PDB file of C-alpha atoms and ligand atoms in Angstrom:
ATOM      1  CA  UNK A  17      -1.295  21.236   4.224  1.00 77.00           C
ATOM      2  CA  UNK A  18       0.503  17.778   3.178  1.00 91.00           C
ATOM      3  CA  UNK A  19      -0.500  15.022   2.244  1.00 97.00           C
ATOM      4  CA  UNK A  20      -1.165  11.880   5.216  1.00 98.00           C
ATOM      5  CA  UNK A  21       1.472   9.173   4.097  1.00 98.00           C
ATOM      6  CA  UNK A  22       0.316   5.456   4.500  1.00 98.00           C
ATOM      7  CA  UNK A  23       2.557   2.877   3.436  1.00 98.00           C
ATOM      8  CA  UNK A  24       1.138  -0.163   3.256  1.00 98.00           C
ATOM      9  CA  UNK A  25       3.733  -2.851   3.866  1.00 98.00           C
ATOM     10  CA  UNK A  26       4.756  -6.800   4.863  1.00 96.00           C
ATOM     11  CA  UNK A  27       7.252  -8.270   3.316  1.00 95.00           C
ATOM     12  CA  UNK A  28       5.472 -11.277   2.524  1.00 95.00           C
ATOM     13  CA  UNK A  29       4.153 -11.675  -1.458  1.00 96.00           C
ATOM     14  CA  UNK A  30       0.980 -12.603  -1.914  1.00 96.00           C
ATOM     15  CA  UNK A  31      -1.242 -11.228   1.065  1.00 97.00           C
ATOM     16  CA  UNK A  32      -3.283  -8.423  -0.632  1.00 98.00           C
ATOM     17  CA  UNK A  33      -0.917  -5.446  -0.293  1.00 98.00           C
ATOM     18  CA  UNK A  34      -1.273  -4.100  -3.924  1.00 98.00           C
ATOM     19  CA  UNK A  35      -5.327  -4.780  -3.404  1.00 98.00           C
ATOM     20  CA  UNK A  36      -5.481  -2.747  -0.257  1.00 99.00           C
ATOM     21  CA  UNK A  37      -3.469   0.026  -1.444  1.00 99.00           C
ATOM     22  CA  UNK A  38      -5.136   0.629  -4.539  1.00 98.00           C
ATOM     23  CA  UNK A  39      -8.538  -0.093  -2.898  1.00 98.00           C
ATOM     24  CA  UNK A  40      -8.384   1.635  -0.420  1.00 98.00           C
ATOM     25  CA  UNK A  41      -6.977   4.508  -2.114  1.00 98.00           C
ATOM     26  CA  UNK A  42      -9.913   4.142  -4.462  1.00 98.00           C
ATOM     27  CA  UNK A  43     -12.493   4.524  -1.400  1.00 98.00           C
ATOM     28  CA  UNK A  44     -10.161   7.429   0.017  1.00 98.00           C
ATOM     29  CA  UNK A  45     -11.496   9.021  -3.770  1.00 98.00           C
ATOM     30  CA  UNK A  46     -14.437   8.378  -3.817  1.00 98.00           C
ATOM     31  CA  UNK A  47     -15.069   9.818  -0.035  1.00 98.00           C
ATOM     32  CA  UNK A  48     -14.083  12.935  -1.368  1.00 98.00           C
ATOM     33  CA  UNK A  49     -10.097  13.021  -0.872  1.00 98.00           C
ATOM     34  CA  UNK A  50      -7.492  13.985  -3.794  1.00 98.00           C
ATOM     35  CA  UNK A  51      -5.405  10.525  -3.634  1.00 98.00           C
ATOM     36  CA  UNK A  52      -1.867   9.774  -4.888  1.00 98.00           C
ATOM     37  CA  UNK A  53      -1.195   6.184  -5.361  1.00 98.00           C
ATOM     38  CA  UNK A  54       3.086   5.412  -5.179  1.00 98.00           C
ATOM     39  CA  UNK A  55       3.853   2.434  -6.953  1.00 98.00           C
ATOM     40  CA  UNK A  56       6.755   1.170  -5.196  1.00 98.00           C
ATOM     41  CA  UNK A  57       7.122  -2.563  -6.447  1.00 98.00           C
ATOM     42  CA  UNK A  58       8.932  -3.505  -9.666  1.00 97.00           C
ATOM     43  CA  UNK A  59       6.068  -5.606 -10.097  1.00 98.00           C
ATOM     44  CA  UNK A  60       4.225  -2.718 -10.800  1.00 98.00           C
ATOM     45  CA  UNK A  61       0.833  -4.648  -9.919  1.00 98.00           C
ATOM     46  CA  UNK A  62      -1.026  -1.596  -8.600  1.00 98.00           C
ATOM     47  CA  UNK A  63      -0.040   0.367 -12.233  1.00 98.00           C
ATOM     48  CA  UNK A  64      -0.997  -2.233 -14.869  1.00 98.00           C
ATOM     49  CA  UNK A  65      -4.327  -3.047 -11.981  1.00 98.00           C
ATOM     50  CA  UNK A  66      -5.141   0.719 -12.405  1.00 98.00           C
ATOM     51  CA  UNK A  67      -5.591  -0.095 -16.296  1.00 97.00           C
ATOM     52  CA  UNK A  68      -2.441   1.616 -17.483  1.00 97.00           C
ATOM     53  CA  UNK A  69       0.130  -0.254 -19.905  1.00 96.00           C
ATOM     54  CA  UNK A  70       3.446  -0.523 -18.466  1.00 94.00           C
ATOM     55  CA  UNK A  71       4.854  -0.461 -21.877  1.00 93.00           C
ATOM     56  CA  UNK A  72       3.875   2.867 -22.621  1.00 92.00           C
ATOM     57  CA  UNK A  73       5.333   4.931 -19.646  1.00 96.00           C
ATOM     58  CA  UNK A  74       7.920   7.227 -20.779  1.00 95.00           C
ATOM     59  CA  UNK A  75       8.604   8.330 -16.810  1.00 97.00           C
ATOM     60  CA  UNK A  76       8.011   6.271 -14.049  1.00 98.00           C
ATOM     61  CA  UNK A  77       8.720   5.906  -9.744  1.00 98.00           C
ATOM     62  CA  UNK A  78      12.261   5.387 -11.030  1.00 96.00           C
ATOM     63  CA  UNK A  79      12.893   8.613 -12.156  1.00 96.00           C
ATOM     64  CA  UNK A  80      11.876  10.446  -8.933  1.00 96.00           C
ATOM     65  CA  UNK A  81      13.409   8.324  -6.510  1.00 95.00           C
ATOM     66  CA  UNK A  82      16.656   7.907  -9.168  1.00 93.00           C
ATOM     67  CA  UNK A  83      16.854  10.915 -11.319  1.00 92.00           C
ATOM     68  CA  UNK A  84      15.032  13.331  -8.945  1.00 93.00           C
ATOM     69  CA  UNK A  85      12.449  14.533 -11.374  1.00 96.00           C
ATOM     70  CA  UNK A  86       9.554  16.685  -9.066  1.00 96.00           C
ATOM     71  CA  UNK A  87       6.894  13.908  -8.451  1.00 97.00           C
ATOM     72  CA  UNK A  88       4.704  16.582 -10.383  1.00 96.00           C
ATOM     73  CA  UNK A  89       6.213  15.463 -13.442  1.00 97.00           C
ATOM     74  CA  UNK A  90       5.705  11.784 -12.671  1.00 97.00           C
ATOM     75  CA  UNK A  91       2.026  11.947 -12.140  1.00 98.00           C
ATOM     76  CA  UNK A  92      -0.616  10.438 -13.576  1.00 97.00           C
ATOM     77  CA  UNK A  93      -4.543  10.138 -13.774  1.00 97.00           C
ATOM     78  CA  UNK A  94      -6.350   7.332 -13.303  1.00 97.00           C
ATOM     79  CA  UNK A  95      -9.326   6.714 -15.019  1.00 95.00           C
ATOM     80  CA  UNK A  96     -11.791   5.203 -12.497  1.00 96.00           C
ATOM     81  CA  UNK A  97     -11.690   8.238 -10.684  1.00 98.00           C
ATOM     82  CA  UNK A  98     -10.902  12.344 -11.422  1.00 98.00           C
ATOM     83  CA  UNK A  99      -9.153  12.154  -7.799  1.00 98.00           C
ATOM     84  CA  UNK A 100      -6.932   9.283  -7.780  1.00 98.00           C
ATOM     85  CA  UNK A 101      -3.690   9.716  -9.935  1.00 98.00           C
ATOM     86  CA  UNK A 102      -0.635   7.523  -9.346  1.00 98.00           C
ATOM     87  CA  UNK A 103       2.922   7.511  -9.694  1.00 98.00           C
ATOM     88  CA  UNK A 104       3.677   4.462 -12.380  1.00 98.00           C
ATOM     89  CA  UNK A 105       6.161   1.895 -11.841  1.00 98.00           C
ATOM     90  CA  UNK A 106       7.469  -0.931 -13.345  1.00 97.00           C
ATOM     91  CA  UNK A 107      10.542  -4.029 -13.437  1.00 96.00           C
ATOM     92  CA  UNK A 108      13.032  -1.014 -14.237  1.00 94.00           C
ATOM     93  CA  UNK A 109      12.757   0.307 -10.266  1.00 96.00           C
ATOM     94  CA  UNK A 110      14.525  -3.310  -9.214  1.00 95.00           C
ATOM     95  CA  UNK A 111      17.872  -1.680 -11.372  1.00 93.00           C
ATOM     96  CA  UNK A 112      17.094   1.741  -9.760  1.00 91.00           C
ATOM     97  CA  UNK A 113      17.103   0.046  -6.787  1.00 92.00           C
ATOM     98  CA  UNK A 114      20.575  -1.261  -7.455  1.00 93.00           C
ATOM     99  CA  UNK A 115      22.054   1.973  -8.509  1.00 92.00           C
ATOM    100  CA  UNK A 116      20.161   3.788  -5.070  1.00 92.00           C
ATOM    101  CA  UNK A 117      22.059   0.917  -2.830  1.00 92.00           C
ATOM    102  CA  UNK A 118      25.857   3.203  -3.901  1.00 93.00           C
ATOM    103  CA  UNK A 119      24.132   6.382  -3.878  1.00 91.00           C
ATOM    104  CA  UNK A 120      24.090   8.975  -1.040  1.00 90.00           C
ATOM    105  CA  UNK A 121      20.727   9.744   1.136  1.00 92.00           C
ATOM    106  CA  UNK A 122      19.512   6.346  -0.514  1.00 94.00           C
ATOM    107  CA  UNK A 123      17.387   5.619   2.693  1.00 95.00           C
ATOM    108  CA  UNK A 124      15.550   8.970   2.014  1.00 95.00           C
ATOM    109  CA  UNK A 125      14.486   9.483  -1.277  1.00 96.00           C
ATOM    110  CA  UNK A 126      11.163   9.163  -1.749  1.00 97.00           C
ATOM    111  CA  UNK A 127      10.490  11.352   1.487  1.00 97.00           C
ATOM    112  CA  UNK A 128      12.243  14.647  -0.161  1.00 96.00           C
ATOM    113  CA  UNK A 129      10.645  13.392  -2.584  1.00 96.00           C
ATOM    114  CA  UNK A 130       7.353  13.620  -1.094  1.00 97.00           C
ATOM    115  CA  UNK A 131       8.098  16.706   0.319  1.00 94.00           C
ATOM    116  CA  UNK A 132       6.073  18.643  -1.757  1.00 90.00           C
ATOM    117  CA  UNK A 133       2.356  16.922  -1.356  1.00 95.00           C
ATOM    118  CA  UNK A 134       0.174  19.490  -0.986  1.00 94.00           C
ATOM    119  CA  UNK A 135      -1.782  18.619  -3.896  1.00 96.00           C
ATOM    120  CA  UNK A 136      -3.186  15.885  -1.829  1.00 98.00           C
ATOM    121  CA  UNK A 137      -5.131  14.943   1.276  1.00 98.00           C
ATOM    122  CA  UNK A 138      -3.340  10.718   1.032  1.00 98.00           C
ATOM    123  CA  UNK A 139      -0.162   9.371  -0.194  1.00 98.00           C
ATOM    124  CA  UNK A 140      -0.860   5.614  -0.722  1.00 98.00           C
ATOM    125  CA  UNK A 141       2.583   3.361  -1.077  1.00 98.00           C
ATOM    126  CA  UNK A 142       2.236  -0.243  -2.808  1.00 98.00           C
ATOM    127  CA  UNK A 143       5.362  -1.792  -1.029  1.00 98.00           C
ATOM    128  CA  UNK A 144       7.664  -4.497  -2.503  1.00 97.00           C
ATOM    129  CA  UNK A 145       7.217  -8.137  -1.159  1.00 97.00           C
ATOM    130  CA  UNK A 146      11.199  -7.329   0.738  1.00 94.00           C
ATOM    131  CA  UNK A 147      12.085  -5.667   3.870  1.00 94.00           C
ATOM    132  CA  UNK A 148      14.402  -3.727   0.844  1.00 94.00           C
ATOM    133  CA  UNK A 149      15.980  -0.544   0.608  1.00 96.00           C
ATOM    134  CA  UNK A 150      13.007   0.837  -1.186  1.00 97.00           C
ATOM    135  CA  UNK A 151      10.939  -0.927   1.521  1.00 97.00           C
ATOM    136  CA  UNK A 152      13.010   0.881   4.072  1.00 97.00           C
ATOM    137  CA  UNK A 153      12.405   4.458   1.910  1.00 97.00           C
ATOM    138  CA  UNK A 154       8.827   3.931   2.095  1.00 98.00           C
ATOM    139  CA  UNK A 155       8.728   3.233   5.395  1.00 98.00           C
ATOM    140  CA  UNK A 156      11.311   6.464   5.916  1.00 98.00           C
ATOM    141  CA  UNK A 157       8.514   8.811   3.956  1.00 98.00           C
ATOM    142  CA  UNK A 158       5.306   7.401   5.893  1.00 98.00           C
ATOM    143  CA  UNK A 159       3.729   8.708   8.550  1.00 98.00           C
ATOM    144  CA  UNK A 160       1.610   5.316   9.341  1.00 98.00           C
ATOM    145  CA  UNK A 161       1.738   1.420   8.041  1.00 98.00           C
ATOM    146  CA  UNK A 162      -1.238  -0.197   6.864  1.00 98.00           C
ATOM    147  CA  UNK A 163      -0.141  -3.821   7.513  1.00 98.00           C
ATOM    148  CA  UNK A 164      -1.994  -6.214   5.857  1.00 98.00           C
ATOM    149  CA  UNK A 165      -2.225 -10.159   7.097  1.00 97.00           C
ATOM    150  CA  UNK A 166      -3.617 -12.640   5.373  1.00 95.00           C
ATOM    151  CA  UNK A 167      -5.975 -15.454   7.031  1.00 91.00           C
ATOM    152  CA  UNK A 168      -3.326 -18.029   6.729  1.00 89.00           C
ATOM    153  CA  UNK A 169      -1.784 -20.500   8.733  1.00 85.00           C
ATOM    154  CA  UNK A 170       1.788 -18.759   8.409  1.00 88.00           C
ATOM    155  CA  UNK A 171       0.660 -14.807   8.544  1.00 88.00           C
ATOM    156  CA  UNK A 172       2.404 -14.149  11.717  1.00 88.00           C
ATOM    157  CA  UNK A 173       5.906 -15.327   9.832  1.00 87.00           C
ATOM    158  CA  UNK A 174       8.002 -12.570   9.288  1.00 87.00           C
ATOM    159  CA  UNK A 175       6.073 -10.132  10.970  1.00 92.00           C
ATOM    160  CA  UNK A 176       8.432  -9.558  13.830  1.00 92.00           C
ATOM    161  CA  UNK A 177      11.517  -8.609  11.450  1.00 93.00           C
ATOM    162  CA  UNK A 178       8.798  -6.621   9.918  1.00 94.00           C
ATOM    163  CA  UNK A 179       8.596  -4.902  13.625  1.00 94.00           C
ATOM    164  CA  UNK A 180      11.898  -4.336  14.582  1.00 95.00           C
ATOM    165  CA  UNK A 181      12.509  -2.942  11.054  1.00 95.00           C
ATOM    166  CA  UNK A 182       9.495  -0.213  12.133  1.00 96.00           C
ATOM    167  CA  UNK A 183      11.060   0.241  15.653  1.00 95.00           C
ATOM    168  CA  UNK A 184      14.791   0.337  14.183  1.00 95.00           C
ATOM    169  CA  UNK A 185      13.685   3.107  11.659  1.00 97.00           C
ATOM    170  CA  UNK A 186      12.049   5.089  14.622  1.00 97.00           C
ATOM    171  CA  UNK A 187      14.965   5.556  16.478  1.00 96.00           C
ATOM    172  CA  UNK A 188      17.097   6.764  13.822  1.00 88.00           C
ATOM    173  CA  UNK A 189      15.171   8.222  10.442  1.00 93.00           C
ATOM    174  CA  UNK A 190      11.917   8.578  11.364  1.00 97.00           C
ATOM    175  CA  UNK A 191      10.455   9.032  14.814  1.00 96.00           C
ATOM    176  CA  UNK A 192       6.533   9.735  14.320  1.00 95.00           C
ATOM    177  CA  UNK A 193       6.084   6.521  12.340  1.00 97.00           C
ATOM    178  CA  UNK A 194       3.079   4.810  13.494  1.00 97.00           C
ATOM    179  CA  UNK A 195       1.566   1.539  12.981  1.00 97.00           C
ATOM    180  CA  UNK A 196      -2.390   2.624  11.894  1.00 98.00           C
ATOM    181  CA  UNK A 197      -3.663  -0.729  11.787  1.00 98.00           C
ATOM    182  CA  UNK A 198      -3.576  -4.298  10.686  1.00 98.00           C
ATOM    183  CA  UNK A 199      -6.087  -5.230   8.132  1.00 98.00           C
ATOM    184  CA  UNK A 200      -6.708  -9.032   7.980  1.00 97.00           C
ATOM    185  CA  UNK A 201      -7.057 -10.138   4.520  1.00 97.00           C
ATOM    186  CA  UNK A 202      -8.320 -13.098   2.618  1.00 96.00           C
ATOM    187  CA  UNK A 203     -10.404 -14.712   4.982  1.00 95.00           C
ATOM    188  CA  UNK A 204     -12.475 -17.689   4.413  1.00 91.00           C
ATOM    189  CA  UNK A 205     -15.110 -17.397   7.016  1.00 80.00           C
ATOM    190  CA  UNK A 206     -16.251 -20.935   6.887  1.00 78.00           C
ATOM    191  CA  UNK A 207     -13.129 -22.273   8.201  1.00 85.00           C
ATOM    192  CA  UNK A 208     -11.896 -22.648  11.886  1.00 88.00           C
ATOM    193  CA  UNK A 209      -8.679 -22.245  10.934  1.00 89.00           C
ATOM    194  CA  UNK A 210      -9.025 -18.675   9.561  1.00 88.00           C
ATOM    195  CA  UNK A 211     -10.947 -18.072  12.286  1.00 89.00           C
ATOM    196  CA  UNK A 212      -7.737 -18.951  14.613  1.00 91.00           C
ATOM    197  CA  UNK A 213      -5.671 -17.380  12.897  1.00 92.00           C
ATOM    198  CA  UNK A 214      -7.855 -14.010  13.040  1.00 92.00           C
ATOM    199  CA  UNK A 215      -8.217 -14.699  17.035  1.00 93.00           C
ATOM    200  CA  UNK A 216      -4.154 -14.760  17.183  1.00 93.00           C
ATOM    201  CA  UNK A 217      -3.843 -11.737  14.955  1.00 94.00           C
ATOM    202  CA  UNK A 218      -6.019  -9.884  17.482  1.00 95.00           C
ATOM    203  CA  UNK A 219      -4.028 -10.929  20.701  1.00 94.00           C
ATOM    204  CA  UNK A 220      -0.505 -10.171  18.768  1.00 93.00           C
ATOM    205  CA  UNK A 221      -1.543  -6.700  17.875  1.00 95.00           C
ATOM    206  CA  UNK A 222      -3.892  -5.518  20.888  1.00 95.00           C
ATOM    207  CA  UNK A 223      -6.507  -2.226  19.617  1.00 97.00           C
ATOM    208  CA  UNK A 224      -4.389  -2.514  16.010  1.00 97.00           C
ATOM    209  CA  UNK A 225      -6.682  -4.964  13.665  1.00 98.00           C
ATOM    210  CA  UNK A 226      -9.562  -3.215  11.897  1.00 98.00           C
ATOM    211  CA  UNK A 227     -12.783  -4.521  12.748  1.00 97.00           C
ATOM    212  CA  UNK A 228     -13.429  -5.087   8.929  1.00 97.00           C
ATOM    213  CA  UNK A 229     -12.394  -8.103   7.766  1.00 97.00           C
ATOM    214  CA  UNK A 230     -11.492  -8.392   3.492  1.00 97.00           C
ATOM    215  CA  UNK A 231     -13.191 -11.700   2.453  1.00 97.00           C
ATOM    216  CA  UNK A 232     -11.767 -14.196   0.171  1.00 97.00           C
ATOM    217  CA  UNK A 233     -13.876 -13.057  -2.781  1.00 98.00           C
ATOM    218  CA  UNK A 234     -13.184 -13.503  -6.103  1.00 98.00           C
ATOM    219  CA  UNK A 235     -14.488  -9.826  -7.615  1.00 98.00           C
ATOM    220  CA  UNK A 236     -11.597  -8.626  -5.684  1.00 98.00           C
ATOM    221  CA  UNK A 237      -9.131 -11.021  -7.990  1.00 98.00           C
ATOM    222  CA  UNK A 238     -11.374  -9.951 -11.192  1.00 98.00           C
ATOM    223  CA  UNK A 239     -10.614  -6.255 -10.933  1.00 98.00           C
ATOM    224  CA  UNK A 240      -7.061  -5.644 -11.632  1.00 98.00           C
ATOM    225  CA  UNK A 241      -7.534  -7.660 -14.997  1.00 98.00           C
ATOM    226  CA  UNK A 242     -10.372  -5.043 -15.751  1.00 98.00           C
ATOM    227  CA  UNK A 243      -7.847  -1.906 -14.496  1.00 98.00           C
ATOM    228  CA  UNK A 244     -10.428  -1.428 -12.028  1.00 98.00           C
ATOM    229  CA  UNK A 245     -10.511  -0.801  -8.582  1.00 98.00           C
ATOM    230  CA  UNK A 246     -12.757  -3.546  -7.104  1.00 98.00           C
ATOM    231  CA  UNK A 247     -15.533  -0.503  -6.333  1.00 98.00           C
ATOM    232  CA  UNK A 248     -15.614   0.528  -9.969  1.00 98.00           C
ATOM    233  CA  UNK A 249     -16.023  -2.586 -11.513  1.00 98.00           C
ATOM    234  CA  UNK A 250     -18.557  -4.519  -8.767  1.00 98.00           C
ATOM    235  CA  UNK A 251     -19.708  -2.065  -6.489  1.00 97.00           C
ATOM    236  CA  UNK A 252     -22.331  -4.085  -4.312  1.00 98.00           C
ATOM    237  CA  UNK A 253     -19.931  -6.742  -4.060  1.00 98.00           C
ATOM    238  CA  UNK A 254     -18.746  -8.074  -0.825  1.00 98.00           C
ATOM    239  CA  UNK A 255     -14.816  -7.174  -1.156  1.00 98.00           C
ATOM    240  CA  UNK A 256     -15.925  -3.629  -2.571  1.00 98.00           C
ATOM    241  CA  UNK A 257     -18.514  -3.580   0.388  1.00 98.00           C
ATOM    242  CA  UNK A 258     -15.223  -4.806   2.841  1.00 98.00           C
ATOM    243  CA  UNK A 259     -12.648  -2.143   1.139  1.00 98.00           C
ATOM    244  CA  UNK A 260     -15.132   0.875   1.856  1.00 98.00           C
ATOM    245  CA  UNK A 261     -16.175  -0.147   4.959  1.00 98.00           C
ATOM    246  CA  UNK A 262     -12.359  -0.709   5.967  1.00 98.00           C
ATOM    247  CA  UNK A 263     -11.406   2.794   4.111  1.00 98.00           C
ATOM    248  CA  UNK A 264     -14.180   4.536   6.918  1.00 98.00           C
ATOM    249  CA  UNK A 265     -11.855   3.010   9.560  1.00 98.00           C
ATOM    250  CA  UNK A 266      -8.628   4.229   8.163  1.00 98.00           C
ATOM    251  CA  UNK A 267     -10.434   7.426   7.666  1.00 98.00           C
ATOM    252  CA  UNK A 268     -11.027   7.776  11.576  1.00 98.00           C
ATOM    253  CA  UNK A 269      -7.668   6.524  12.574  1.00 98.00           C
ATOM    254  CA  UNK A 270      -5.969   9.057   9.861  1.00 96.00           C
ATOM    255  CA  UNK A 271      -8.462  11.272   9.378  1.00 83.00           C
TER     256      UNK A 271
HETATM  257  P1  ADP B  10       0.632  -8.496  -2.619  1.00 53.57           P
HETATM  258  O1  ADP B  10       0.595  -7.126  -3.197  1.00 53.57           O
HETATM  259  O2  ADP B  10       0.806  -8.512  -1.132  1.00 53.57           O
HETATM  260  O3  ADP B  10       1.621  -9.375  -3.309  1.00 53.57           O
HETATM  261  P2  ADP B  10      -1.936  -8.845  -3.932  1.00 53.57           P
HETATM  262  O4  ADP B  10      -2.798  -7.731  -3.462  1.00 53.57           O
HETATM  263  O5  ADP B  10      -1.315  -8.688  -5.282  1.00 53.57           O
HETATM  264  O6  ADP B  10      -0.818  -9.167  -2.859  1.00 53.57           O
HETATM  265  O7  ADP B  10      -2.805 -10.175  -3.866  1.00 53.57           O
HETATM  266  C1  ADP B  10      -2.273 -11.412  -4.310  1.00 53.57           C
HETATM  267  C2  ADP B  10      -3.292 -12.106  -5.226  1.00 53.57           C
HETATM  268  O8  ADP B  10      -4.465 -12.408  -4.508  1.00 53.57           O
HETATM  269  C3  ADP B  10      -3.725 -11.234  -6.393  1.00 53.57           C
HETATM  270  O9  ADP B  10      -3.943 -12.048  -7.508  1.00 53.57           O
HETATM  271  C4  ADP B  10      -5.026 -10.627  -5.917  1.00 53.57           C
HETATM  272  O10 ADP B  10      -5.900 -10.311  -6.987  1.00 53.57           O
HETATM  273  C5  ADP B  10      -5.595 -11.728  -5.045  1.00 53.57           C
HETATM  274  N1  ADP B  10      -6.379 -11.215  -3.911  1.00 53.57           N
HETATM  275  C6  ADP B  10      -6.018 -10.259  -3.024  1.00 53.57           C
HETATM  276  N2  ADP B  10      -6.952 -10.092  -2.078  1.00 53.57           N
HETATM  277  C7  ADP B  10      -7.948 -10.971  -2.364  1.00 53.57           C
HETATM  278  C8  ADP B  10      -9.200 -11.297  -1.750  1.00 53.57           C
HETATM  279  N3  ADP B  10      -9.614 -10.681  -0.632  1.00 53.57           N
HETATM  280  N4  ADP B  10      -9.961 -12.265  -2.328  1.00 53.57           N
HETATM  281  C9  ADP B  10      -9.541 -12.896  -3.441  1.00 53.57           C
HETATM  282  N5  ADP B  10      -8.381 -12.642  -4.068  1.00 53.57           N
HETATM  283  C10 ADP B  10      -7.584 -11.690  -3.537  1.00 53.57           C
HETATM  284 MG1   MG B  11       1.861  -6.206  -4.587  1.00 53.57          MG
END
């Protein structure tokens, strides 16, 4: 069997993608599930929040997606956890990127690379803040987006390029892609505003937004700086509470 693939995508910076993926991917772990975490942002946030040093990495994303190297080859373990491992990246992928833009079956290959996944029960993808070509190759290789939003006054800006991207790469490259849910992230529950803003979420994506809701909390900032995943390095609190809670809901969407 191979792997479920969830890319978790918006092409906004800044709205907890790289904290959901490797969250959530933690919780997927933890419940039991061999996890593969694809860091696909030059930032390489989800690789250096995992607790390994960037400057170390000999092979990276960029050779599987440039070079072609077996994703086998690419893999590594995390410490947190015996059944999370992740493919590393870091700033090289943006010239990769560059180079993939003149090459052929660029829109395509991370899923031949991902053809091979039966070591795992998840693929996780940590998507750049672009609607970019490696964007568009995640999105190619998934078979659901985890969209997170944050609480914000501007969160629904963007998100219907972000849409007709989805429907555009439906009709031509990949035609199961589905949309598994919206997570709302950041939320300050004392104000009205993020309260609105929730409320609209809801009505713009009817039966799509989990019911768990990731607080603004500031264990969930802490973590990365620790290489933890926010559930390894606070466990009781409330954003580890929120990612395993919201990891029980992706687990009976995607189960
Ligand atoms: P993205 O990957 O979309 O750019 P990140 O996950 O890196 O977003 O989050 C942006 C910043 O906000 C990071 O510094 C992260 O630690 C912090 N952050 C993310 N989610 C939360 C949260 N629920 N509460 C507090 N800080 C958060
Ligand atoms: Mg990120």
């Amino acid at each position: 069997m191979s792997a479920t693939v969830i890319a978790v995508t918006n092409q906004k910076g800044g709205v907890g993608k790289t904290t959901t993926a490797v969250n959530v991917a933690y919780c997927l772990a933890k419940a039991g599930k061999r996890v593969l975490i694809v860091d696909f942002d030059p930032q390489g946030n989800a690789t250096s929040g995992l607790g390994i040093d960037k400057q170390s990495l000999k092979i990276t994303v960029m050779d599987v997606v440039q070079n072609e190297l077996p994703i086998k080859e690419a893999v590594q373990s995390v410490e947190c956890h015996k059944n999370l491992f992740i493919i590393p990246a870091t700033p090289q992928l943006a010239n990769a990127e560059v180079e993939l833009a003149k090459a052929e079956r660029r829109f395509s290959r991370l899923k031949m690379a991902l053809a091979d996944t039966d070591d795992y029960d998840y693929v996780i993808i940590d998507s750049p803040p672009s609607l970019s070509l490696l964007t568009v190759n995640g999105l190619i290789a998934a078979h659901y987006i985890l969209l997170p939003v944050q609480a914000e006054f501007y969160a629904m800006e963007g998100l219907g390029q972000l849409l007709e991207t989805m429907q555009l790469i439906r009709k031509k490259l990949n035609p199961t892609l589905e949309l598994l849910g919206v997570a709302v992230t950041m939320m300050d529950n004392r104000t009205t505003l993020g309260n609105q803003v929730h409320d609209e979420i809801i009505k713009h994506f009817p039966g799509k937004v989990f019911k768990t809701v990731i607080p603004r909390n500031v264990r969930l900032a802490e973590a990365p700086s620790h290489g933890l995943p926010v559930g390894a390095y606070d466990r009781w609190s409330k954003g580890a509470r929120a990612y395993k809670a919201l990891t029980k809901e992706v687990l009976s969407r995607a189960g």
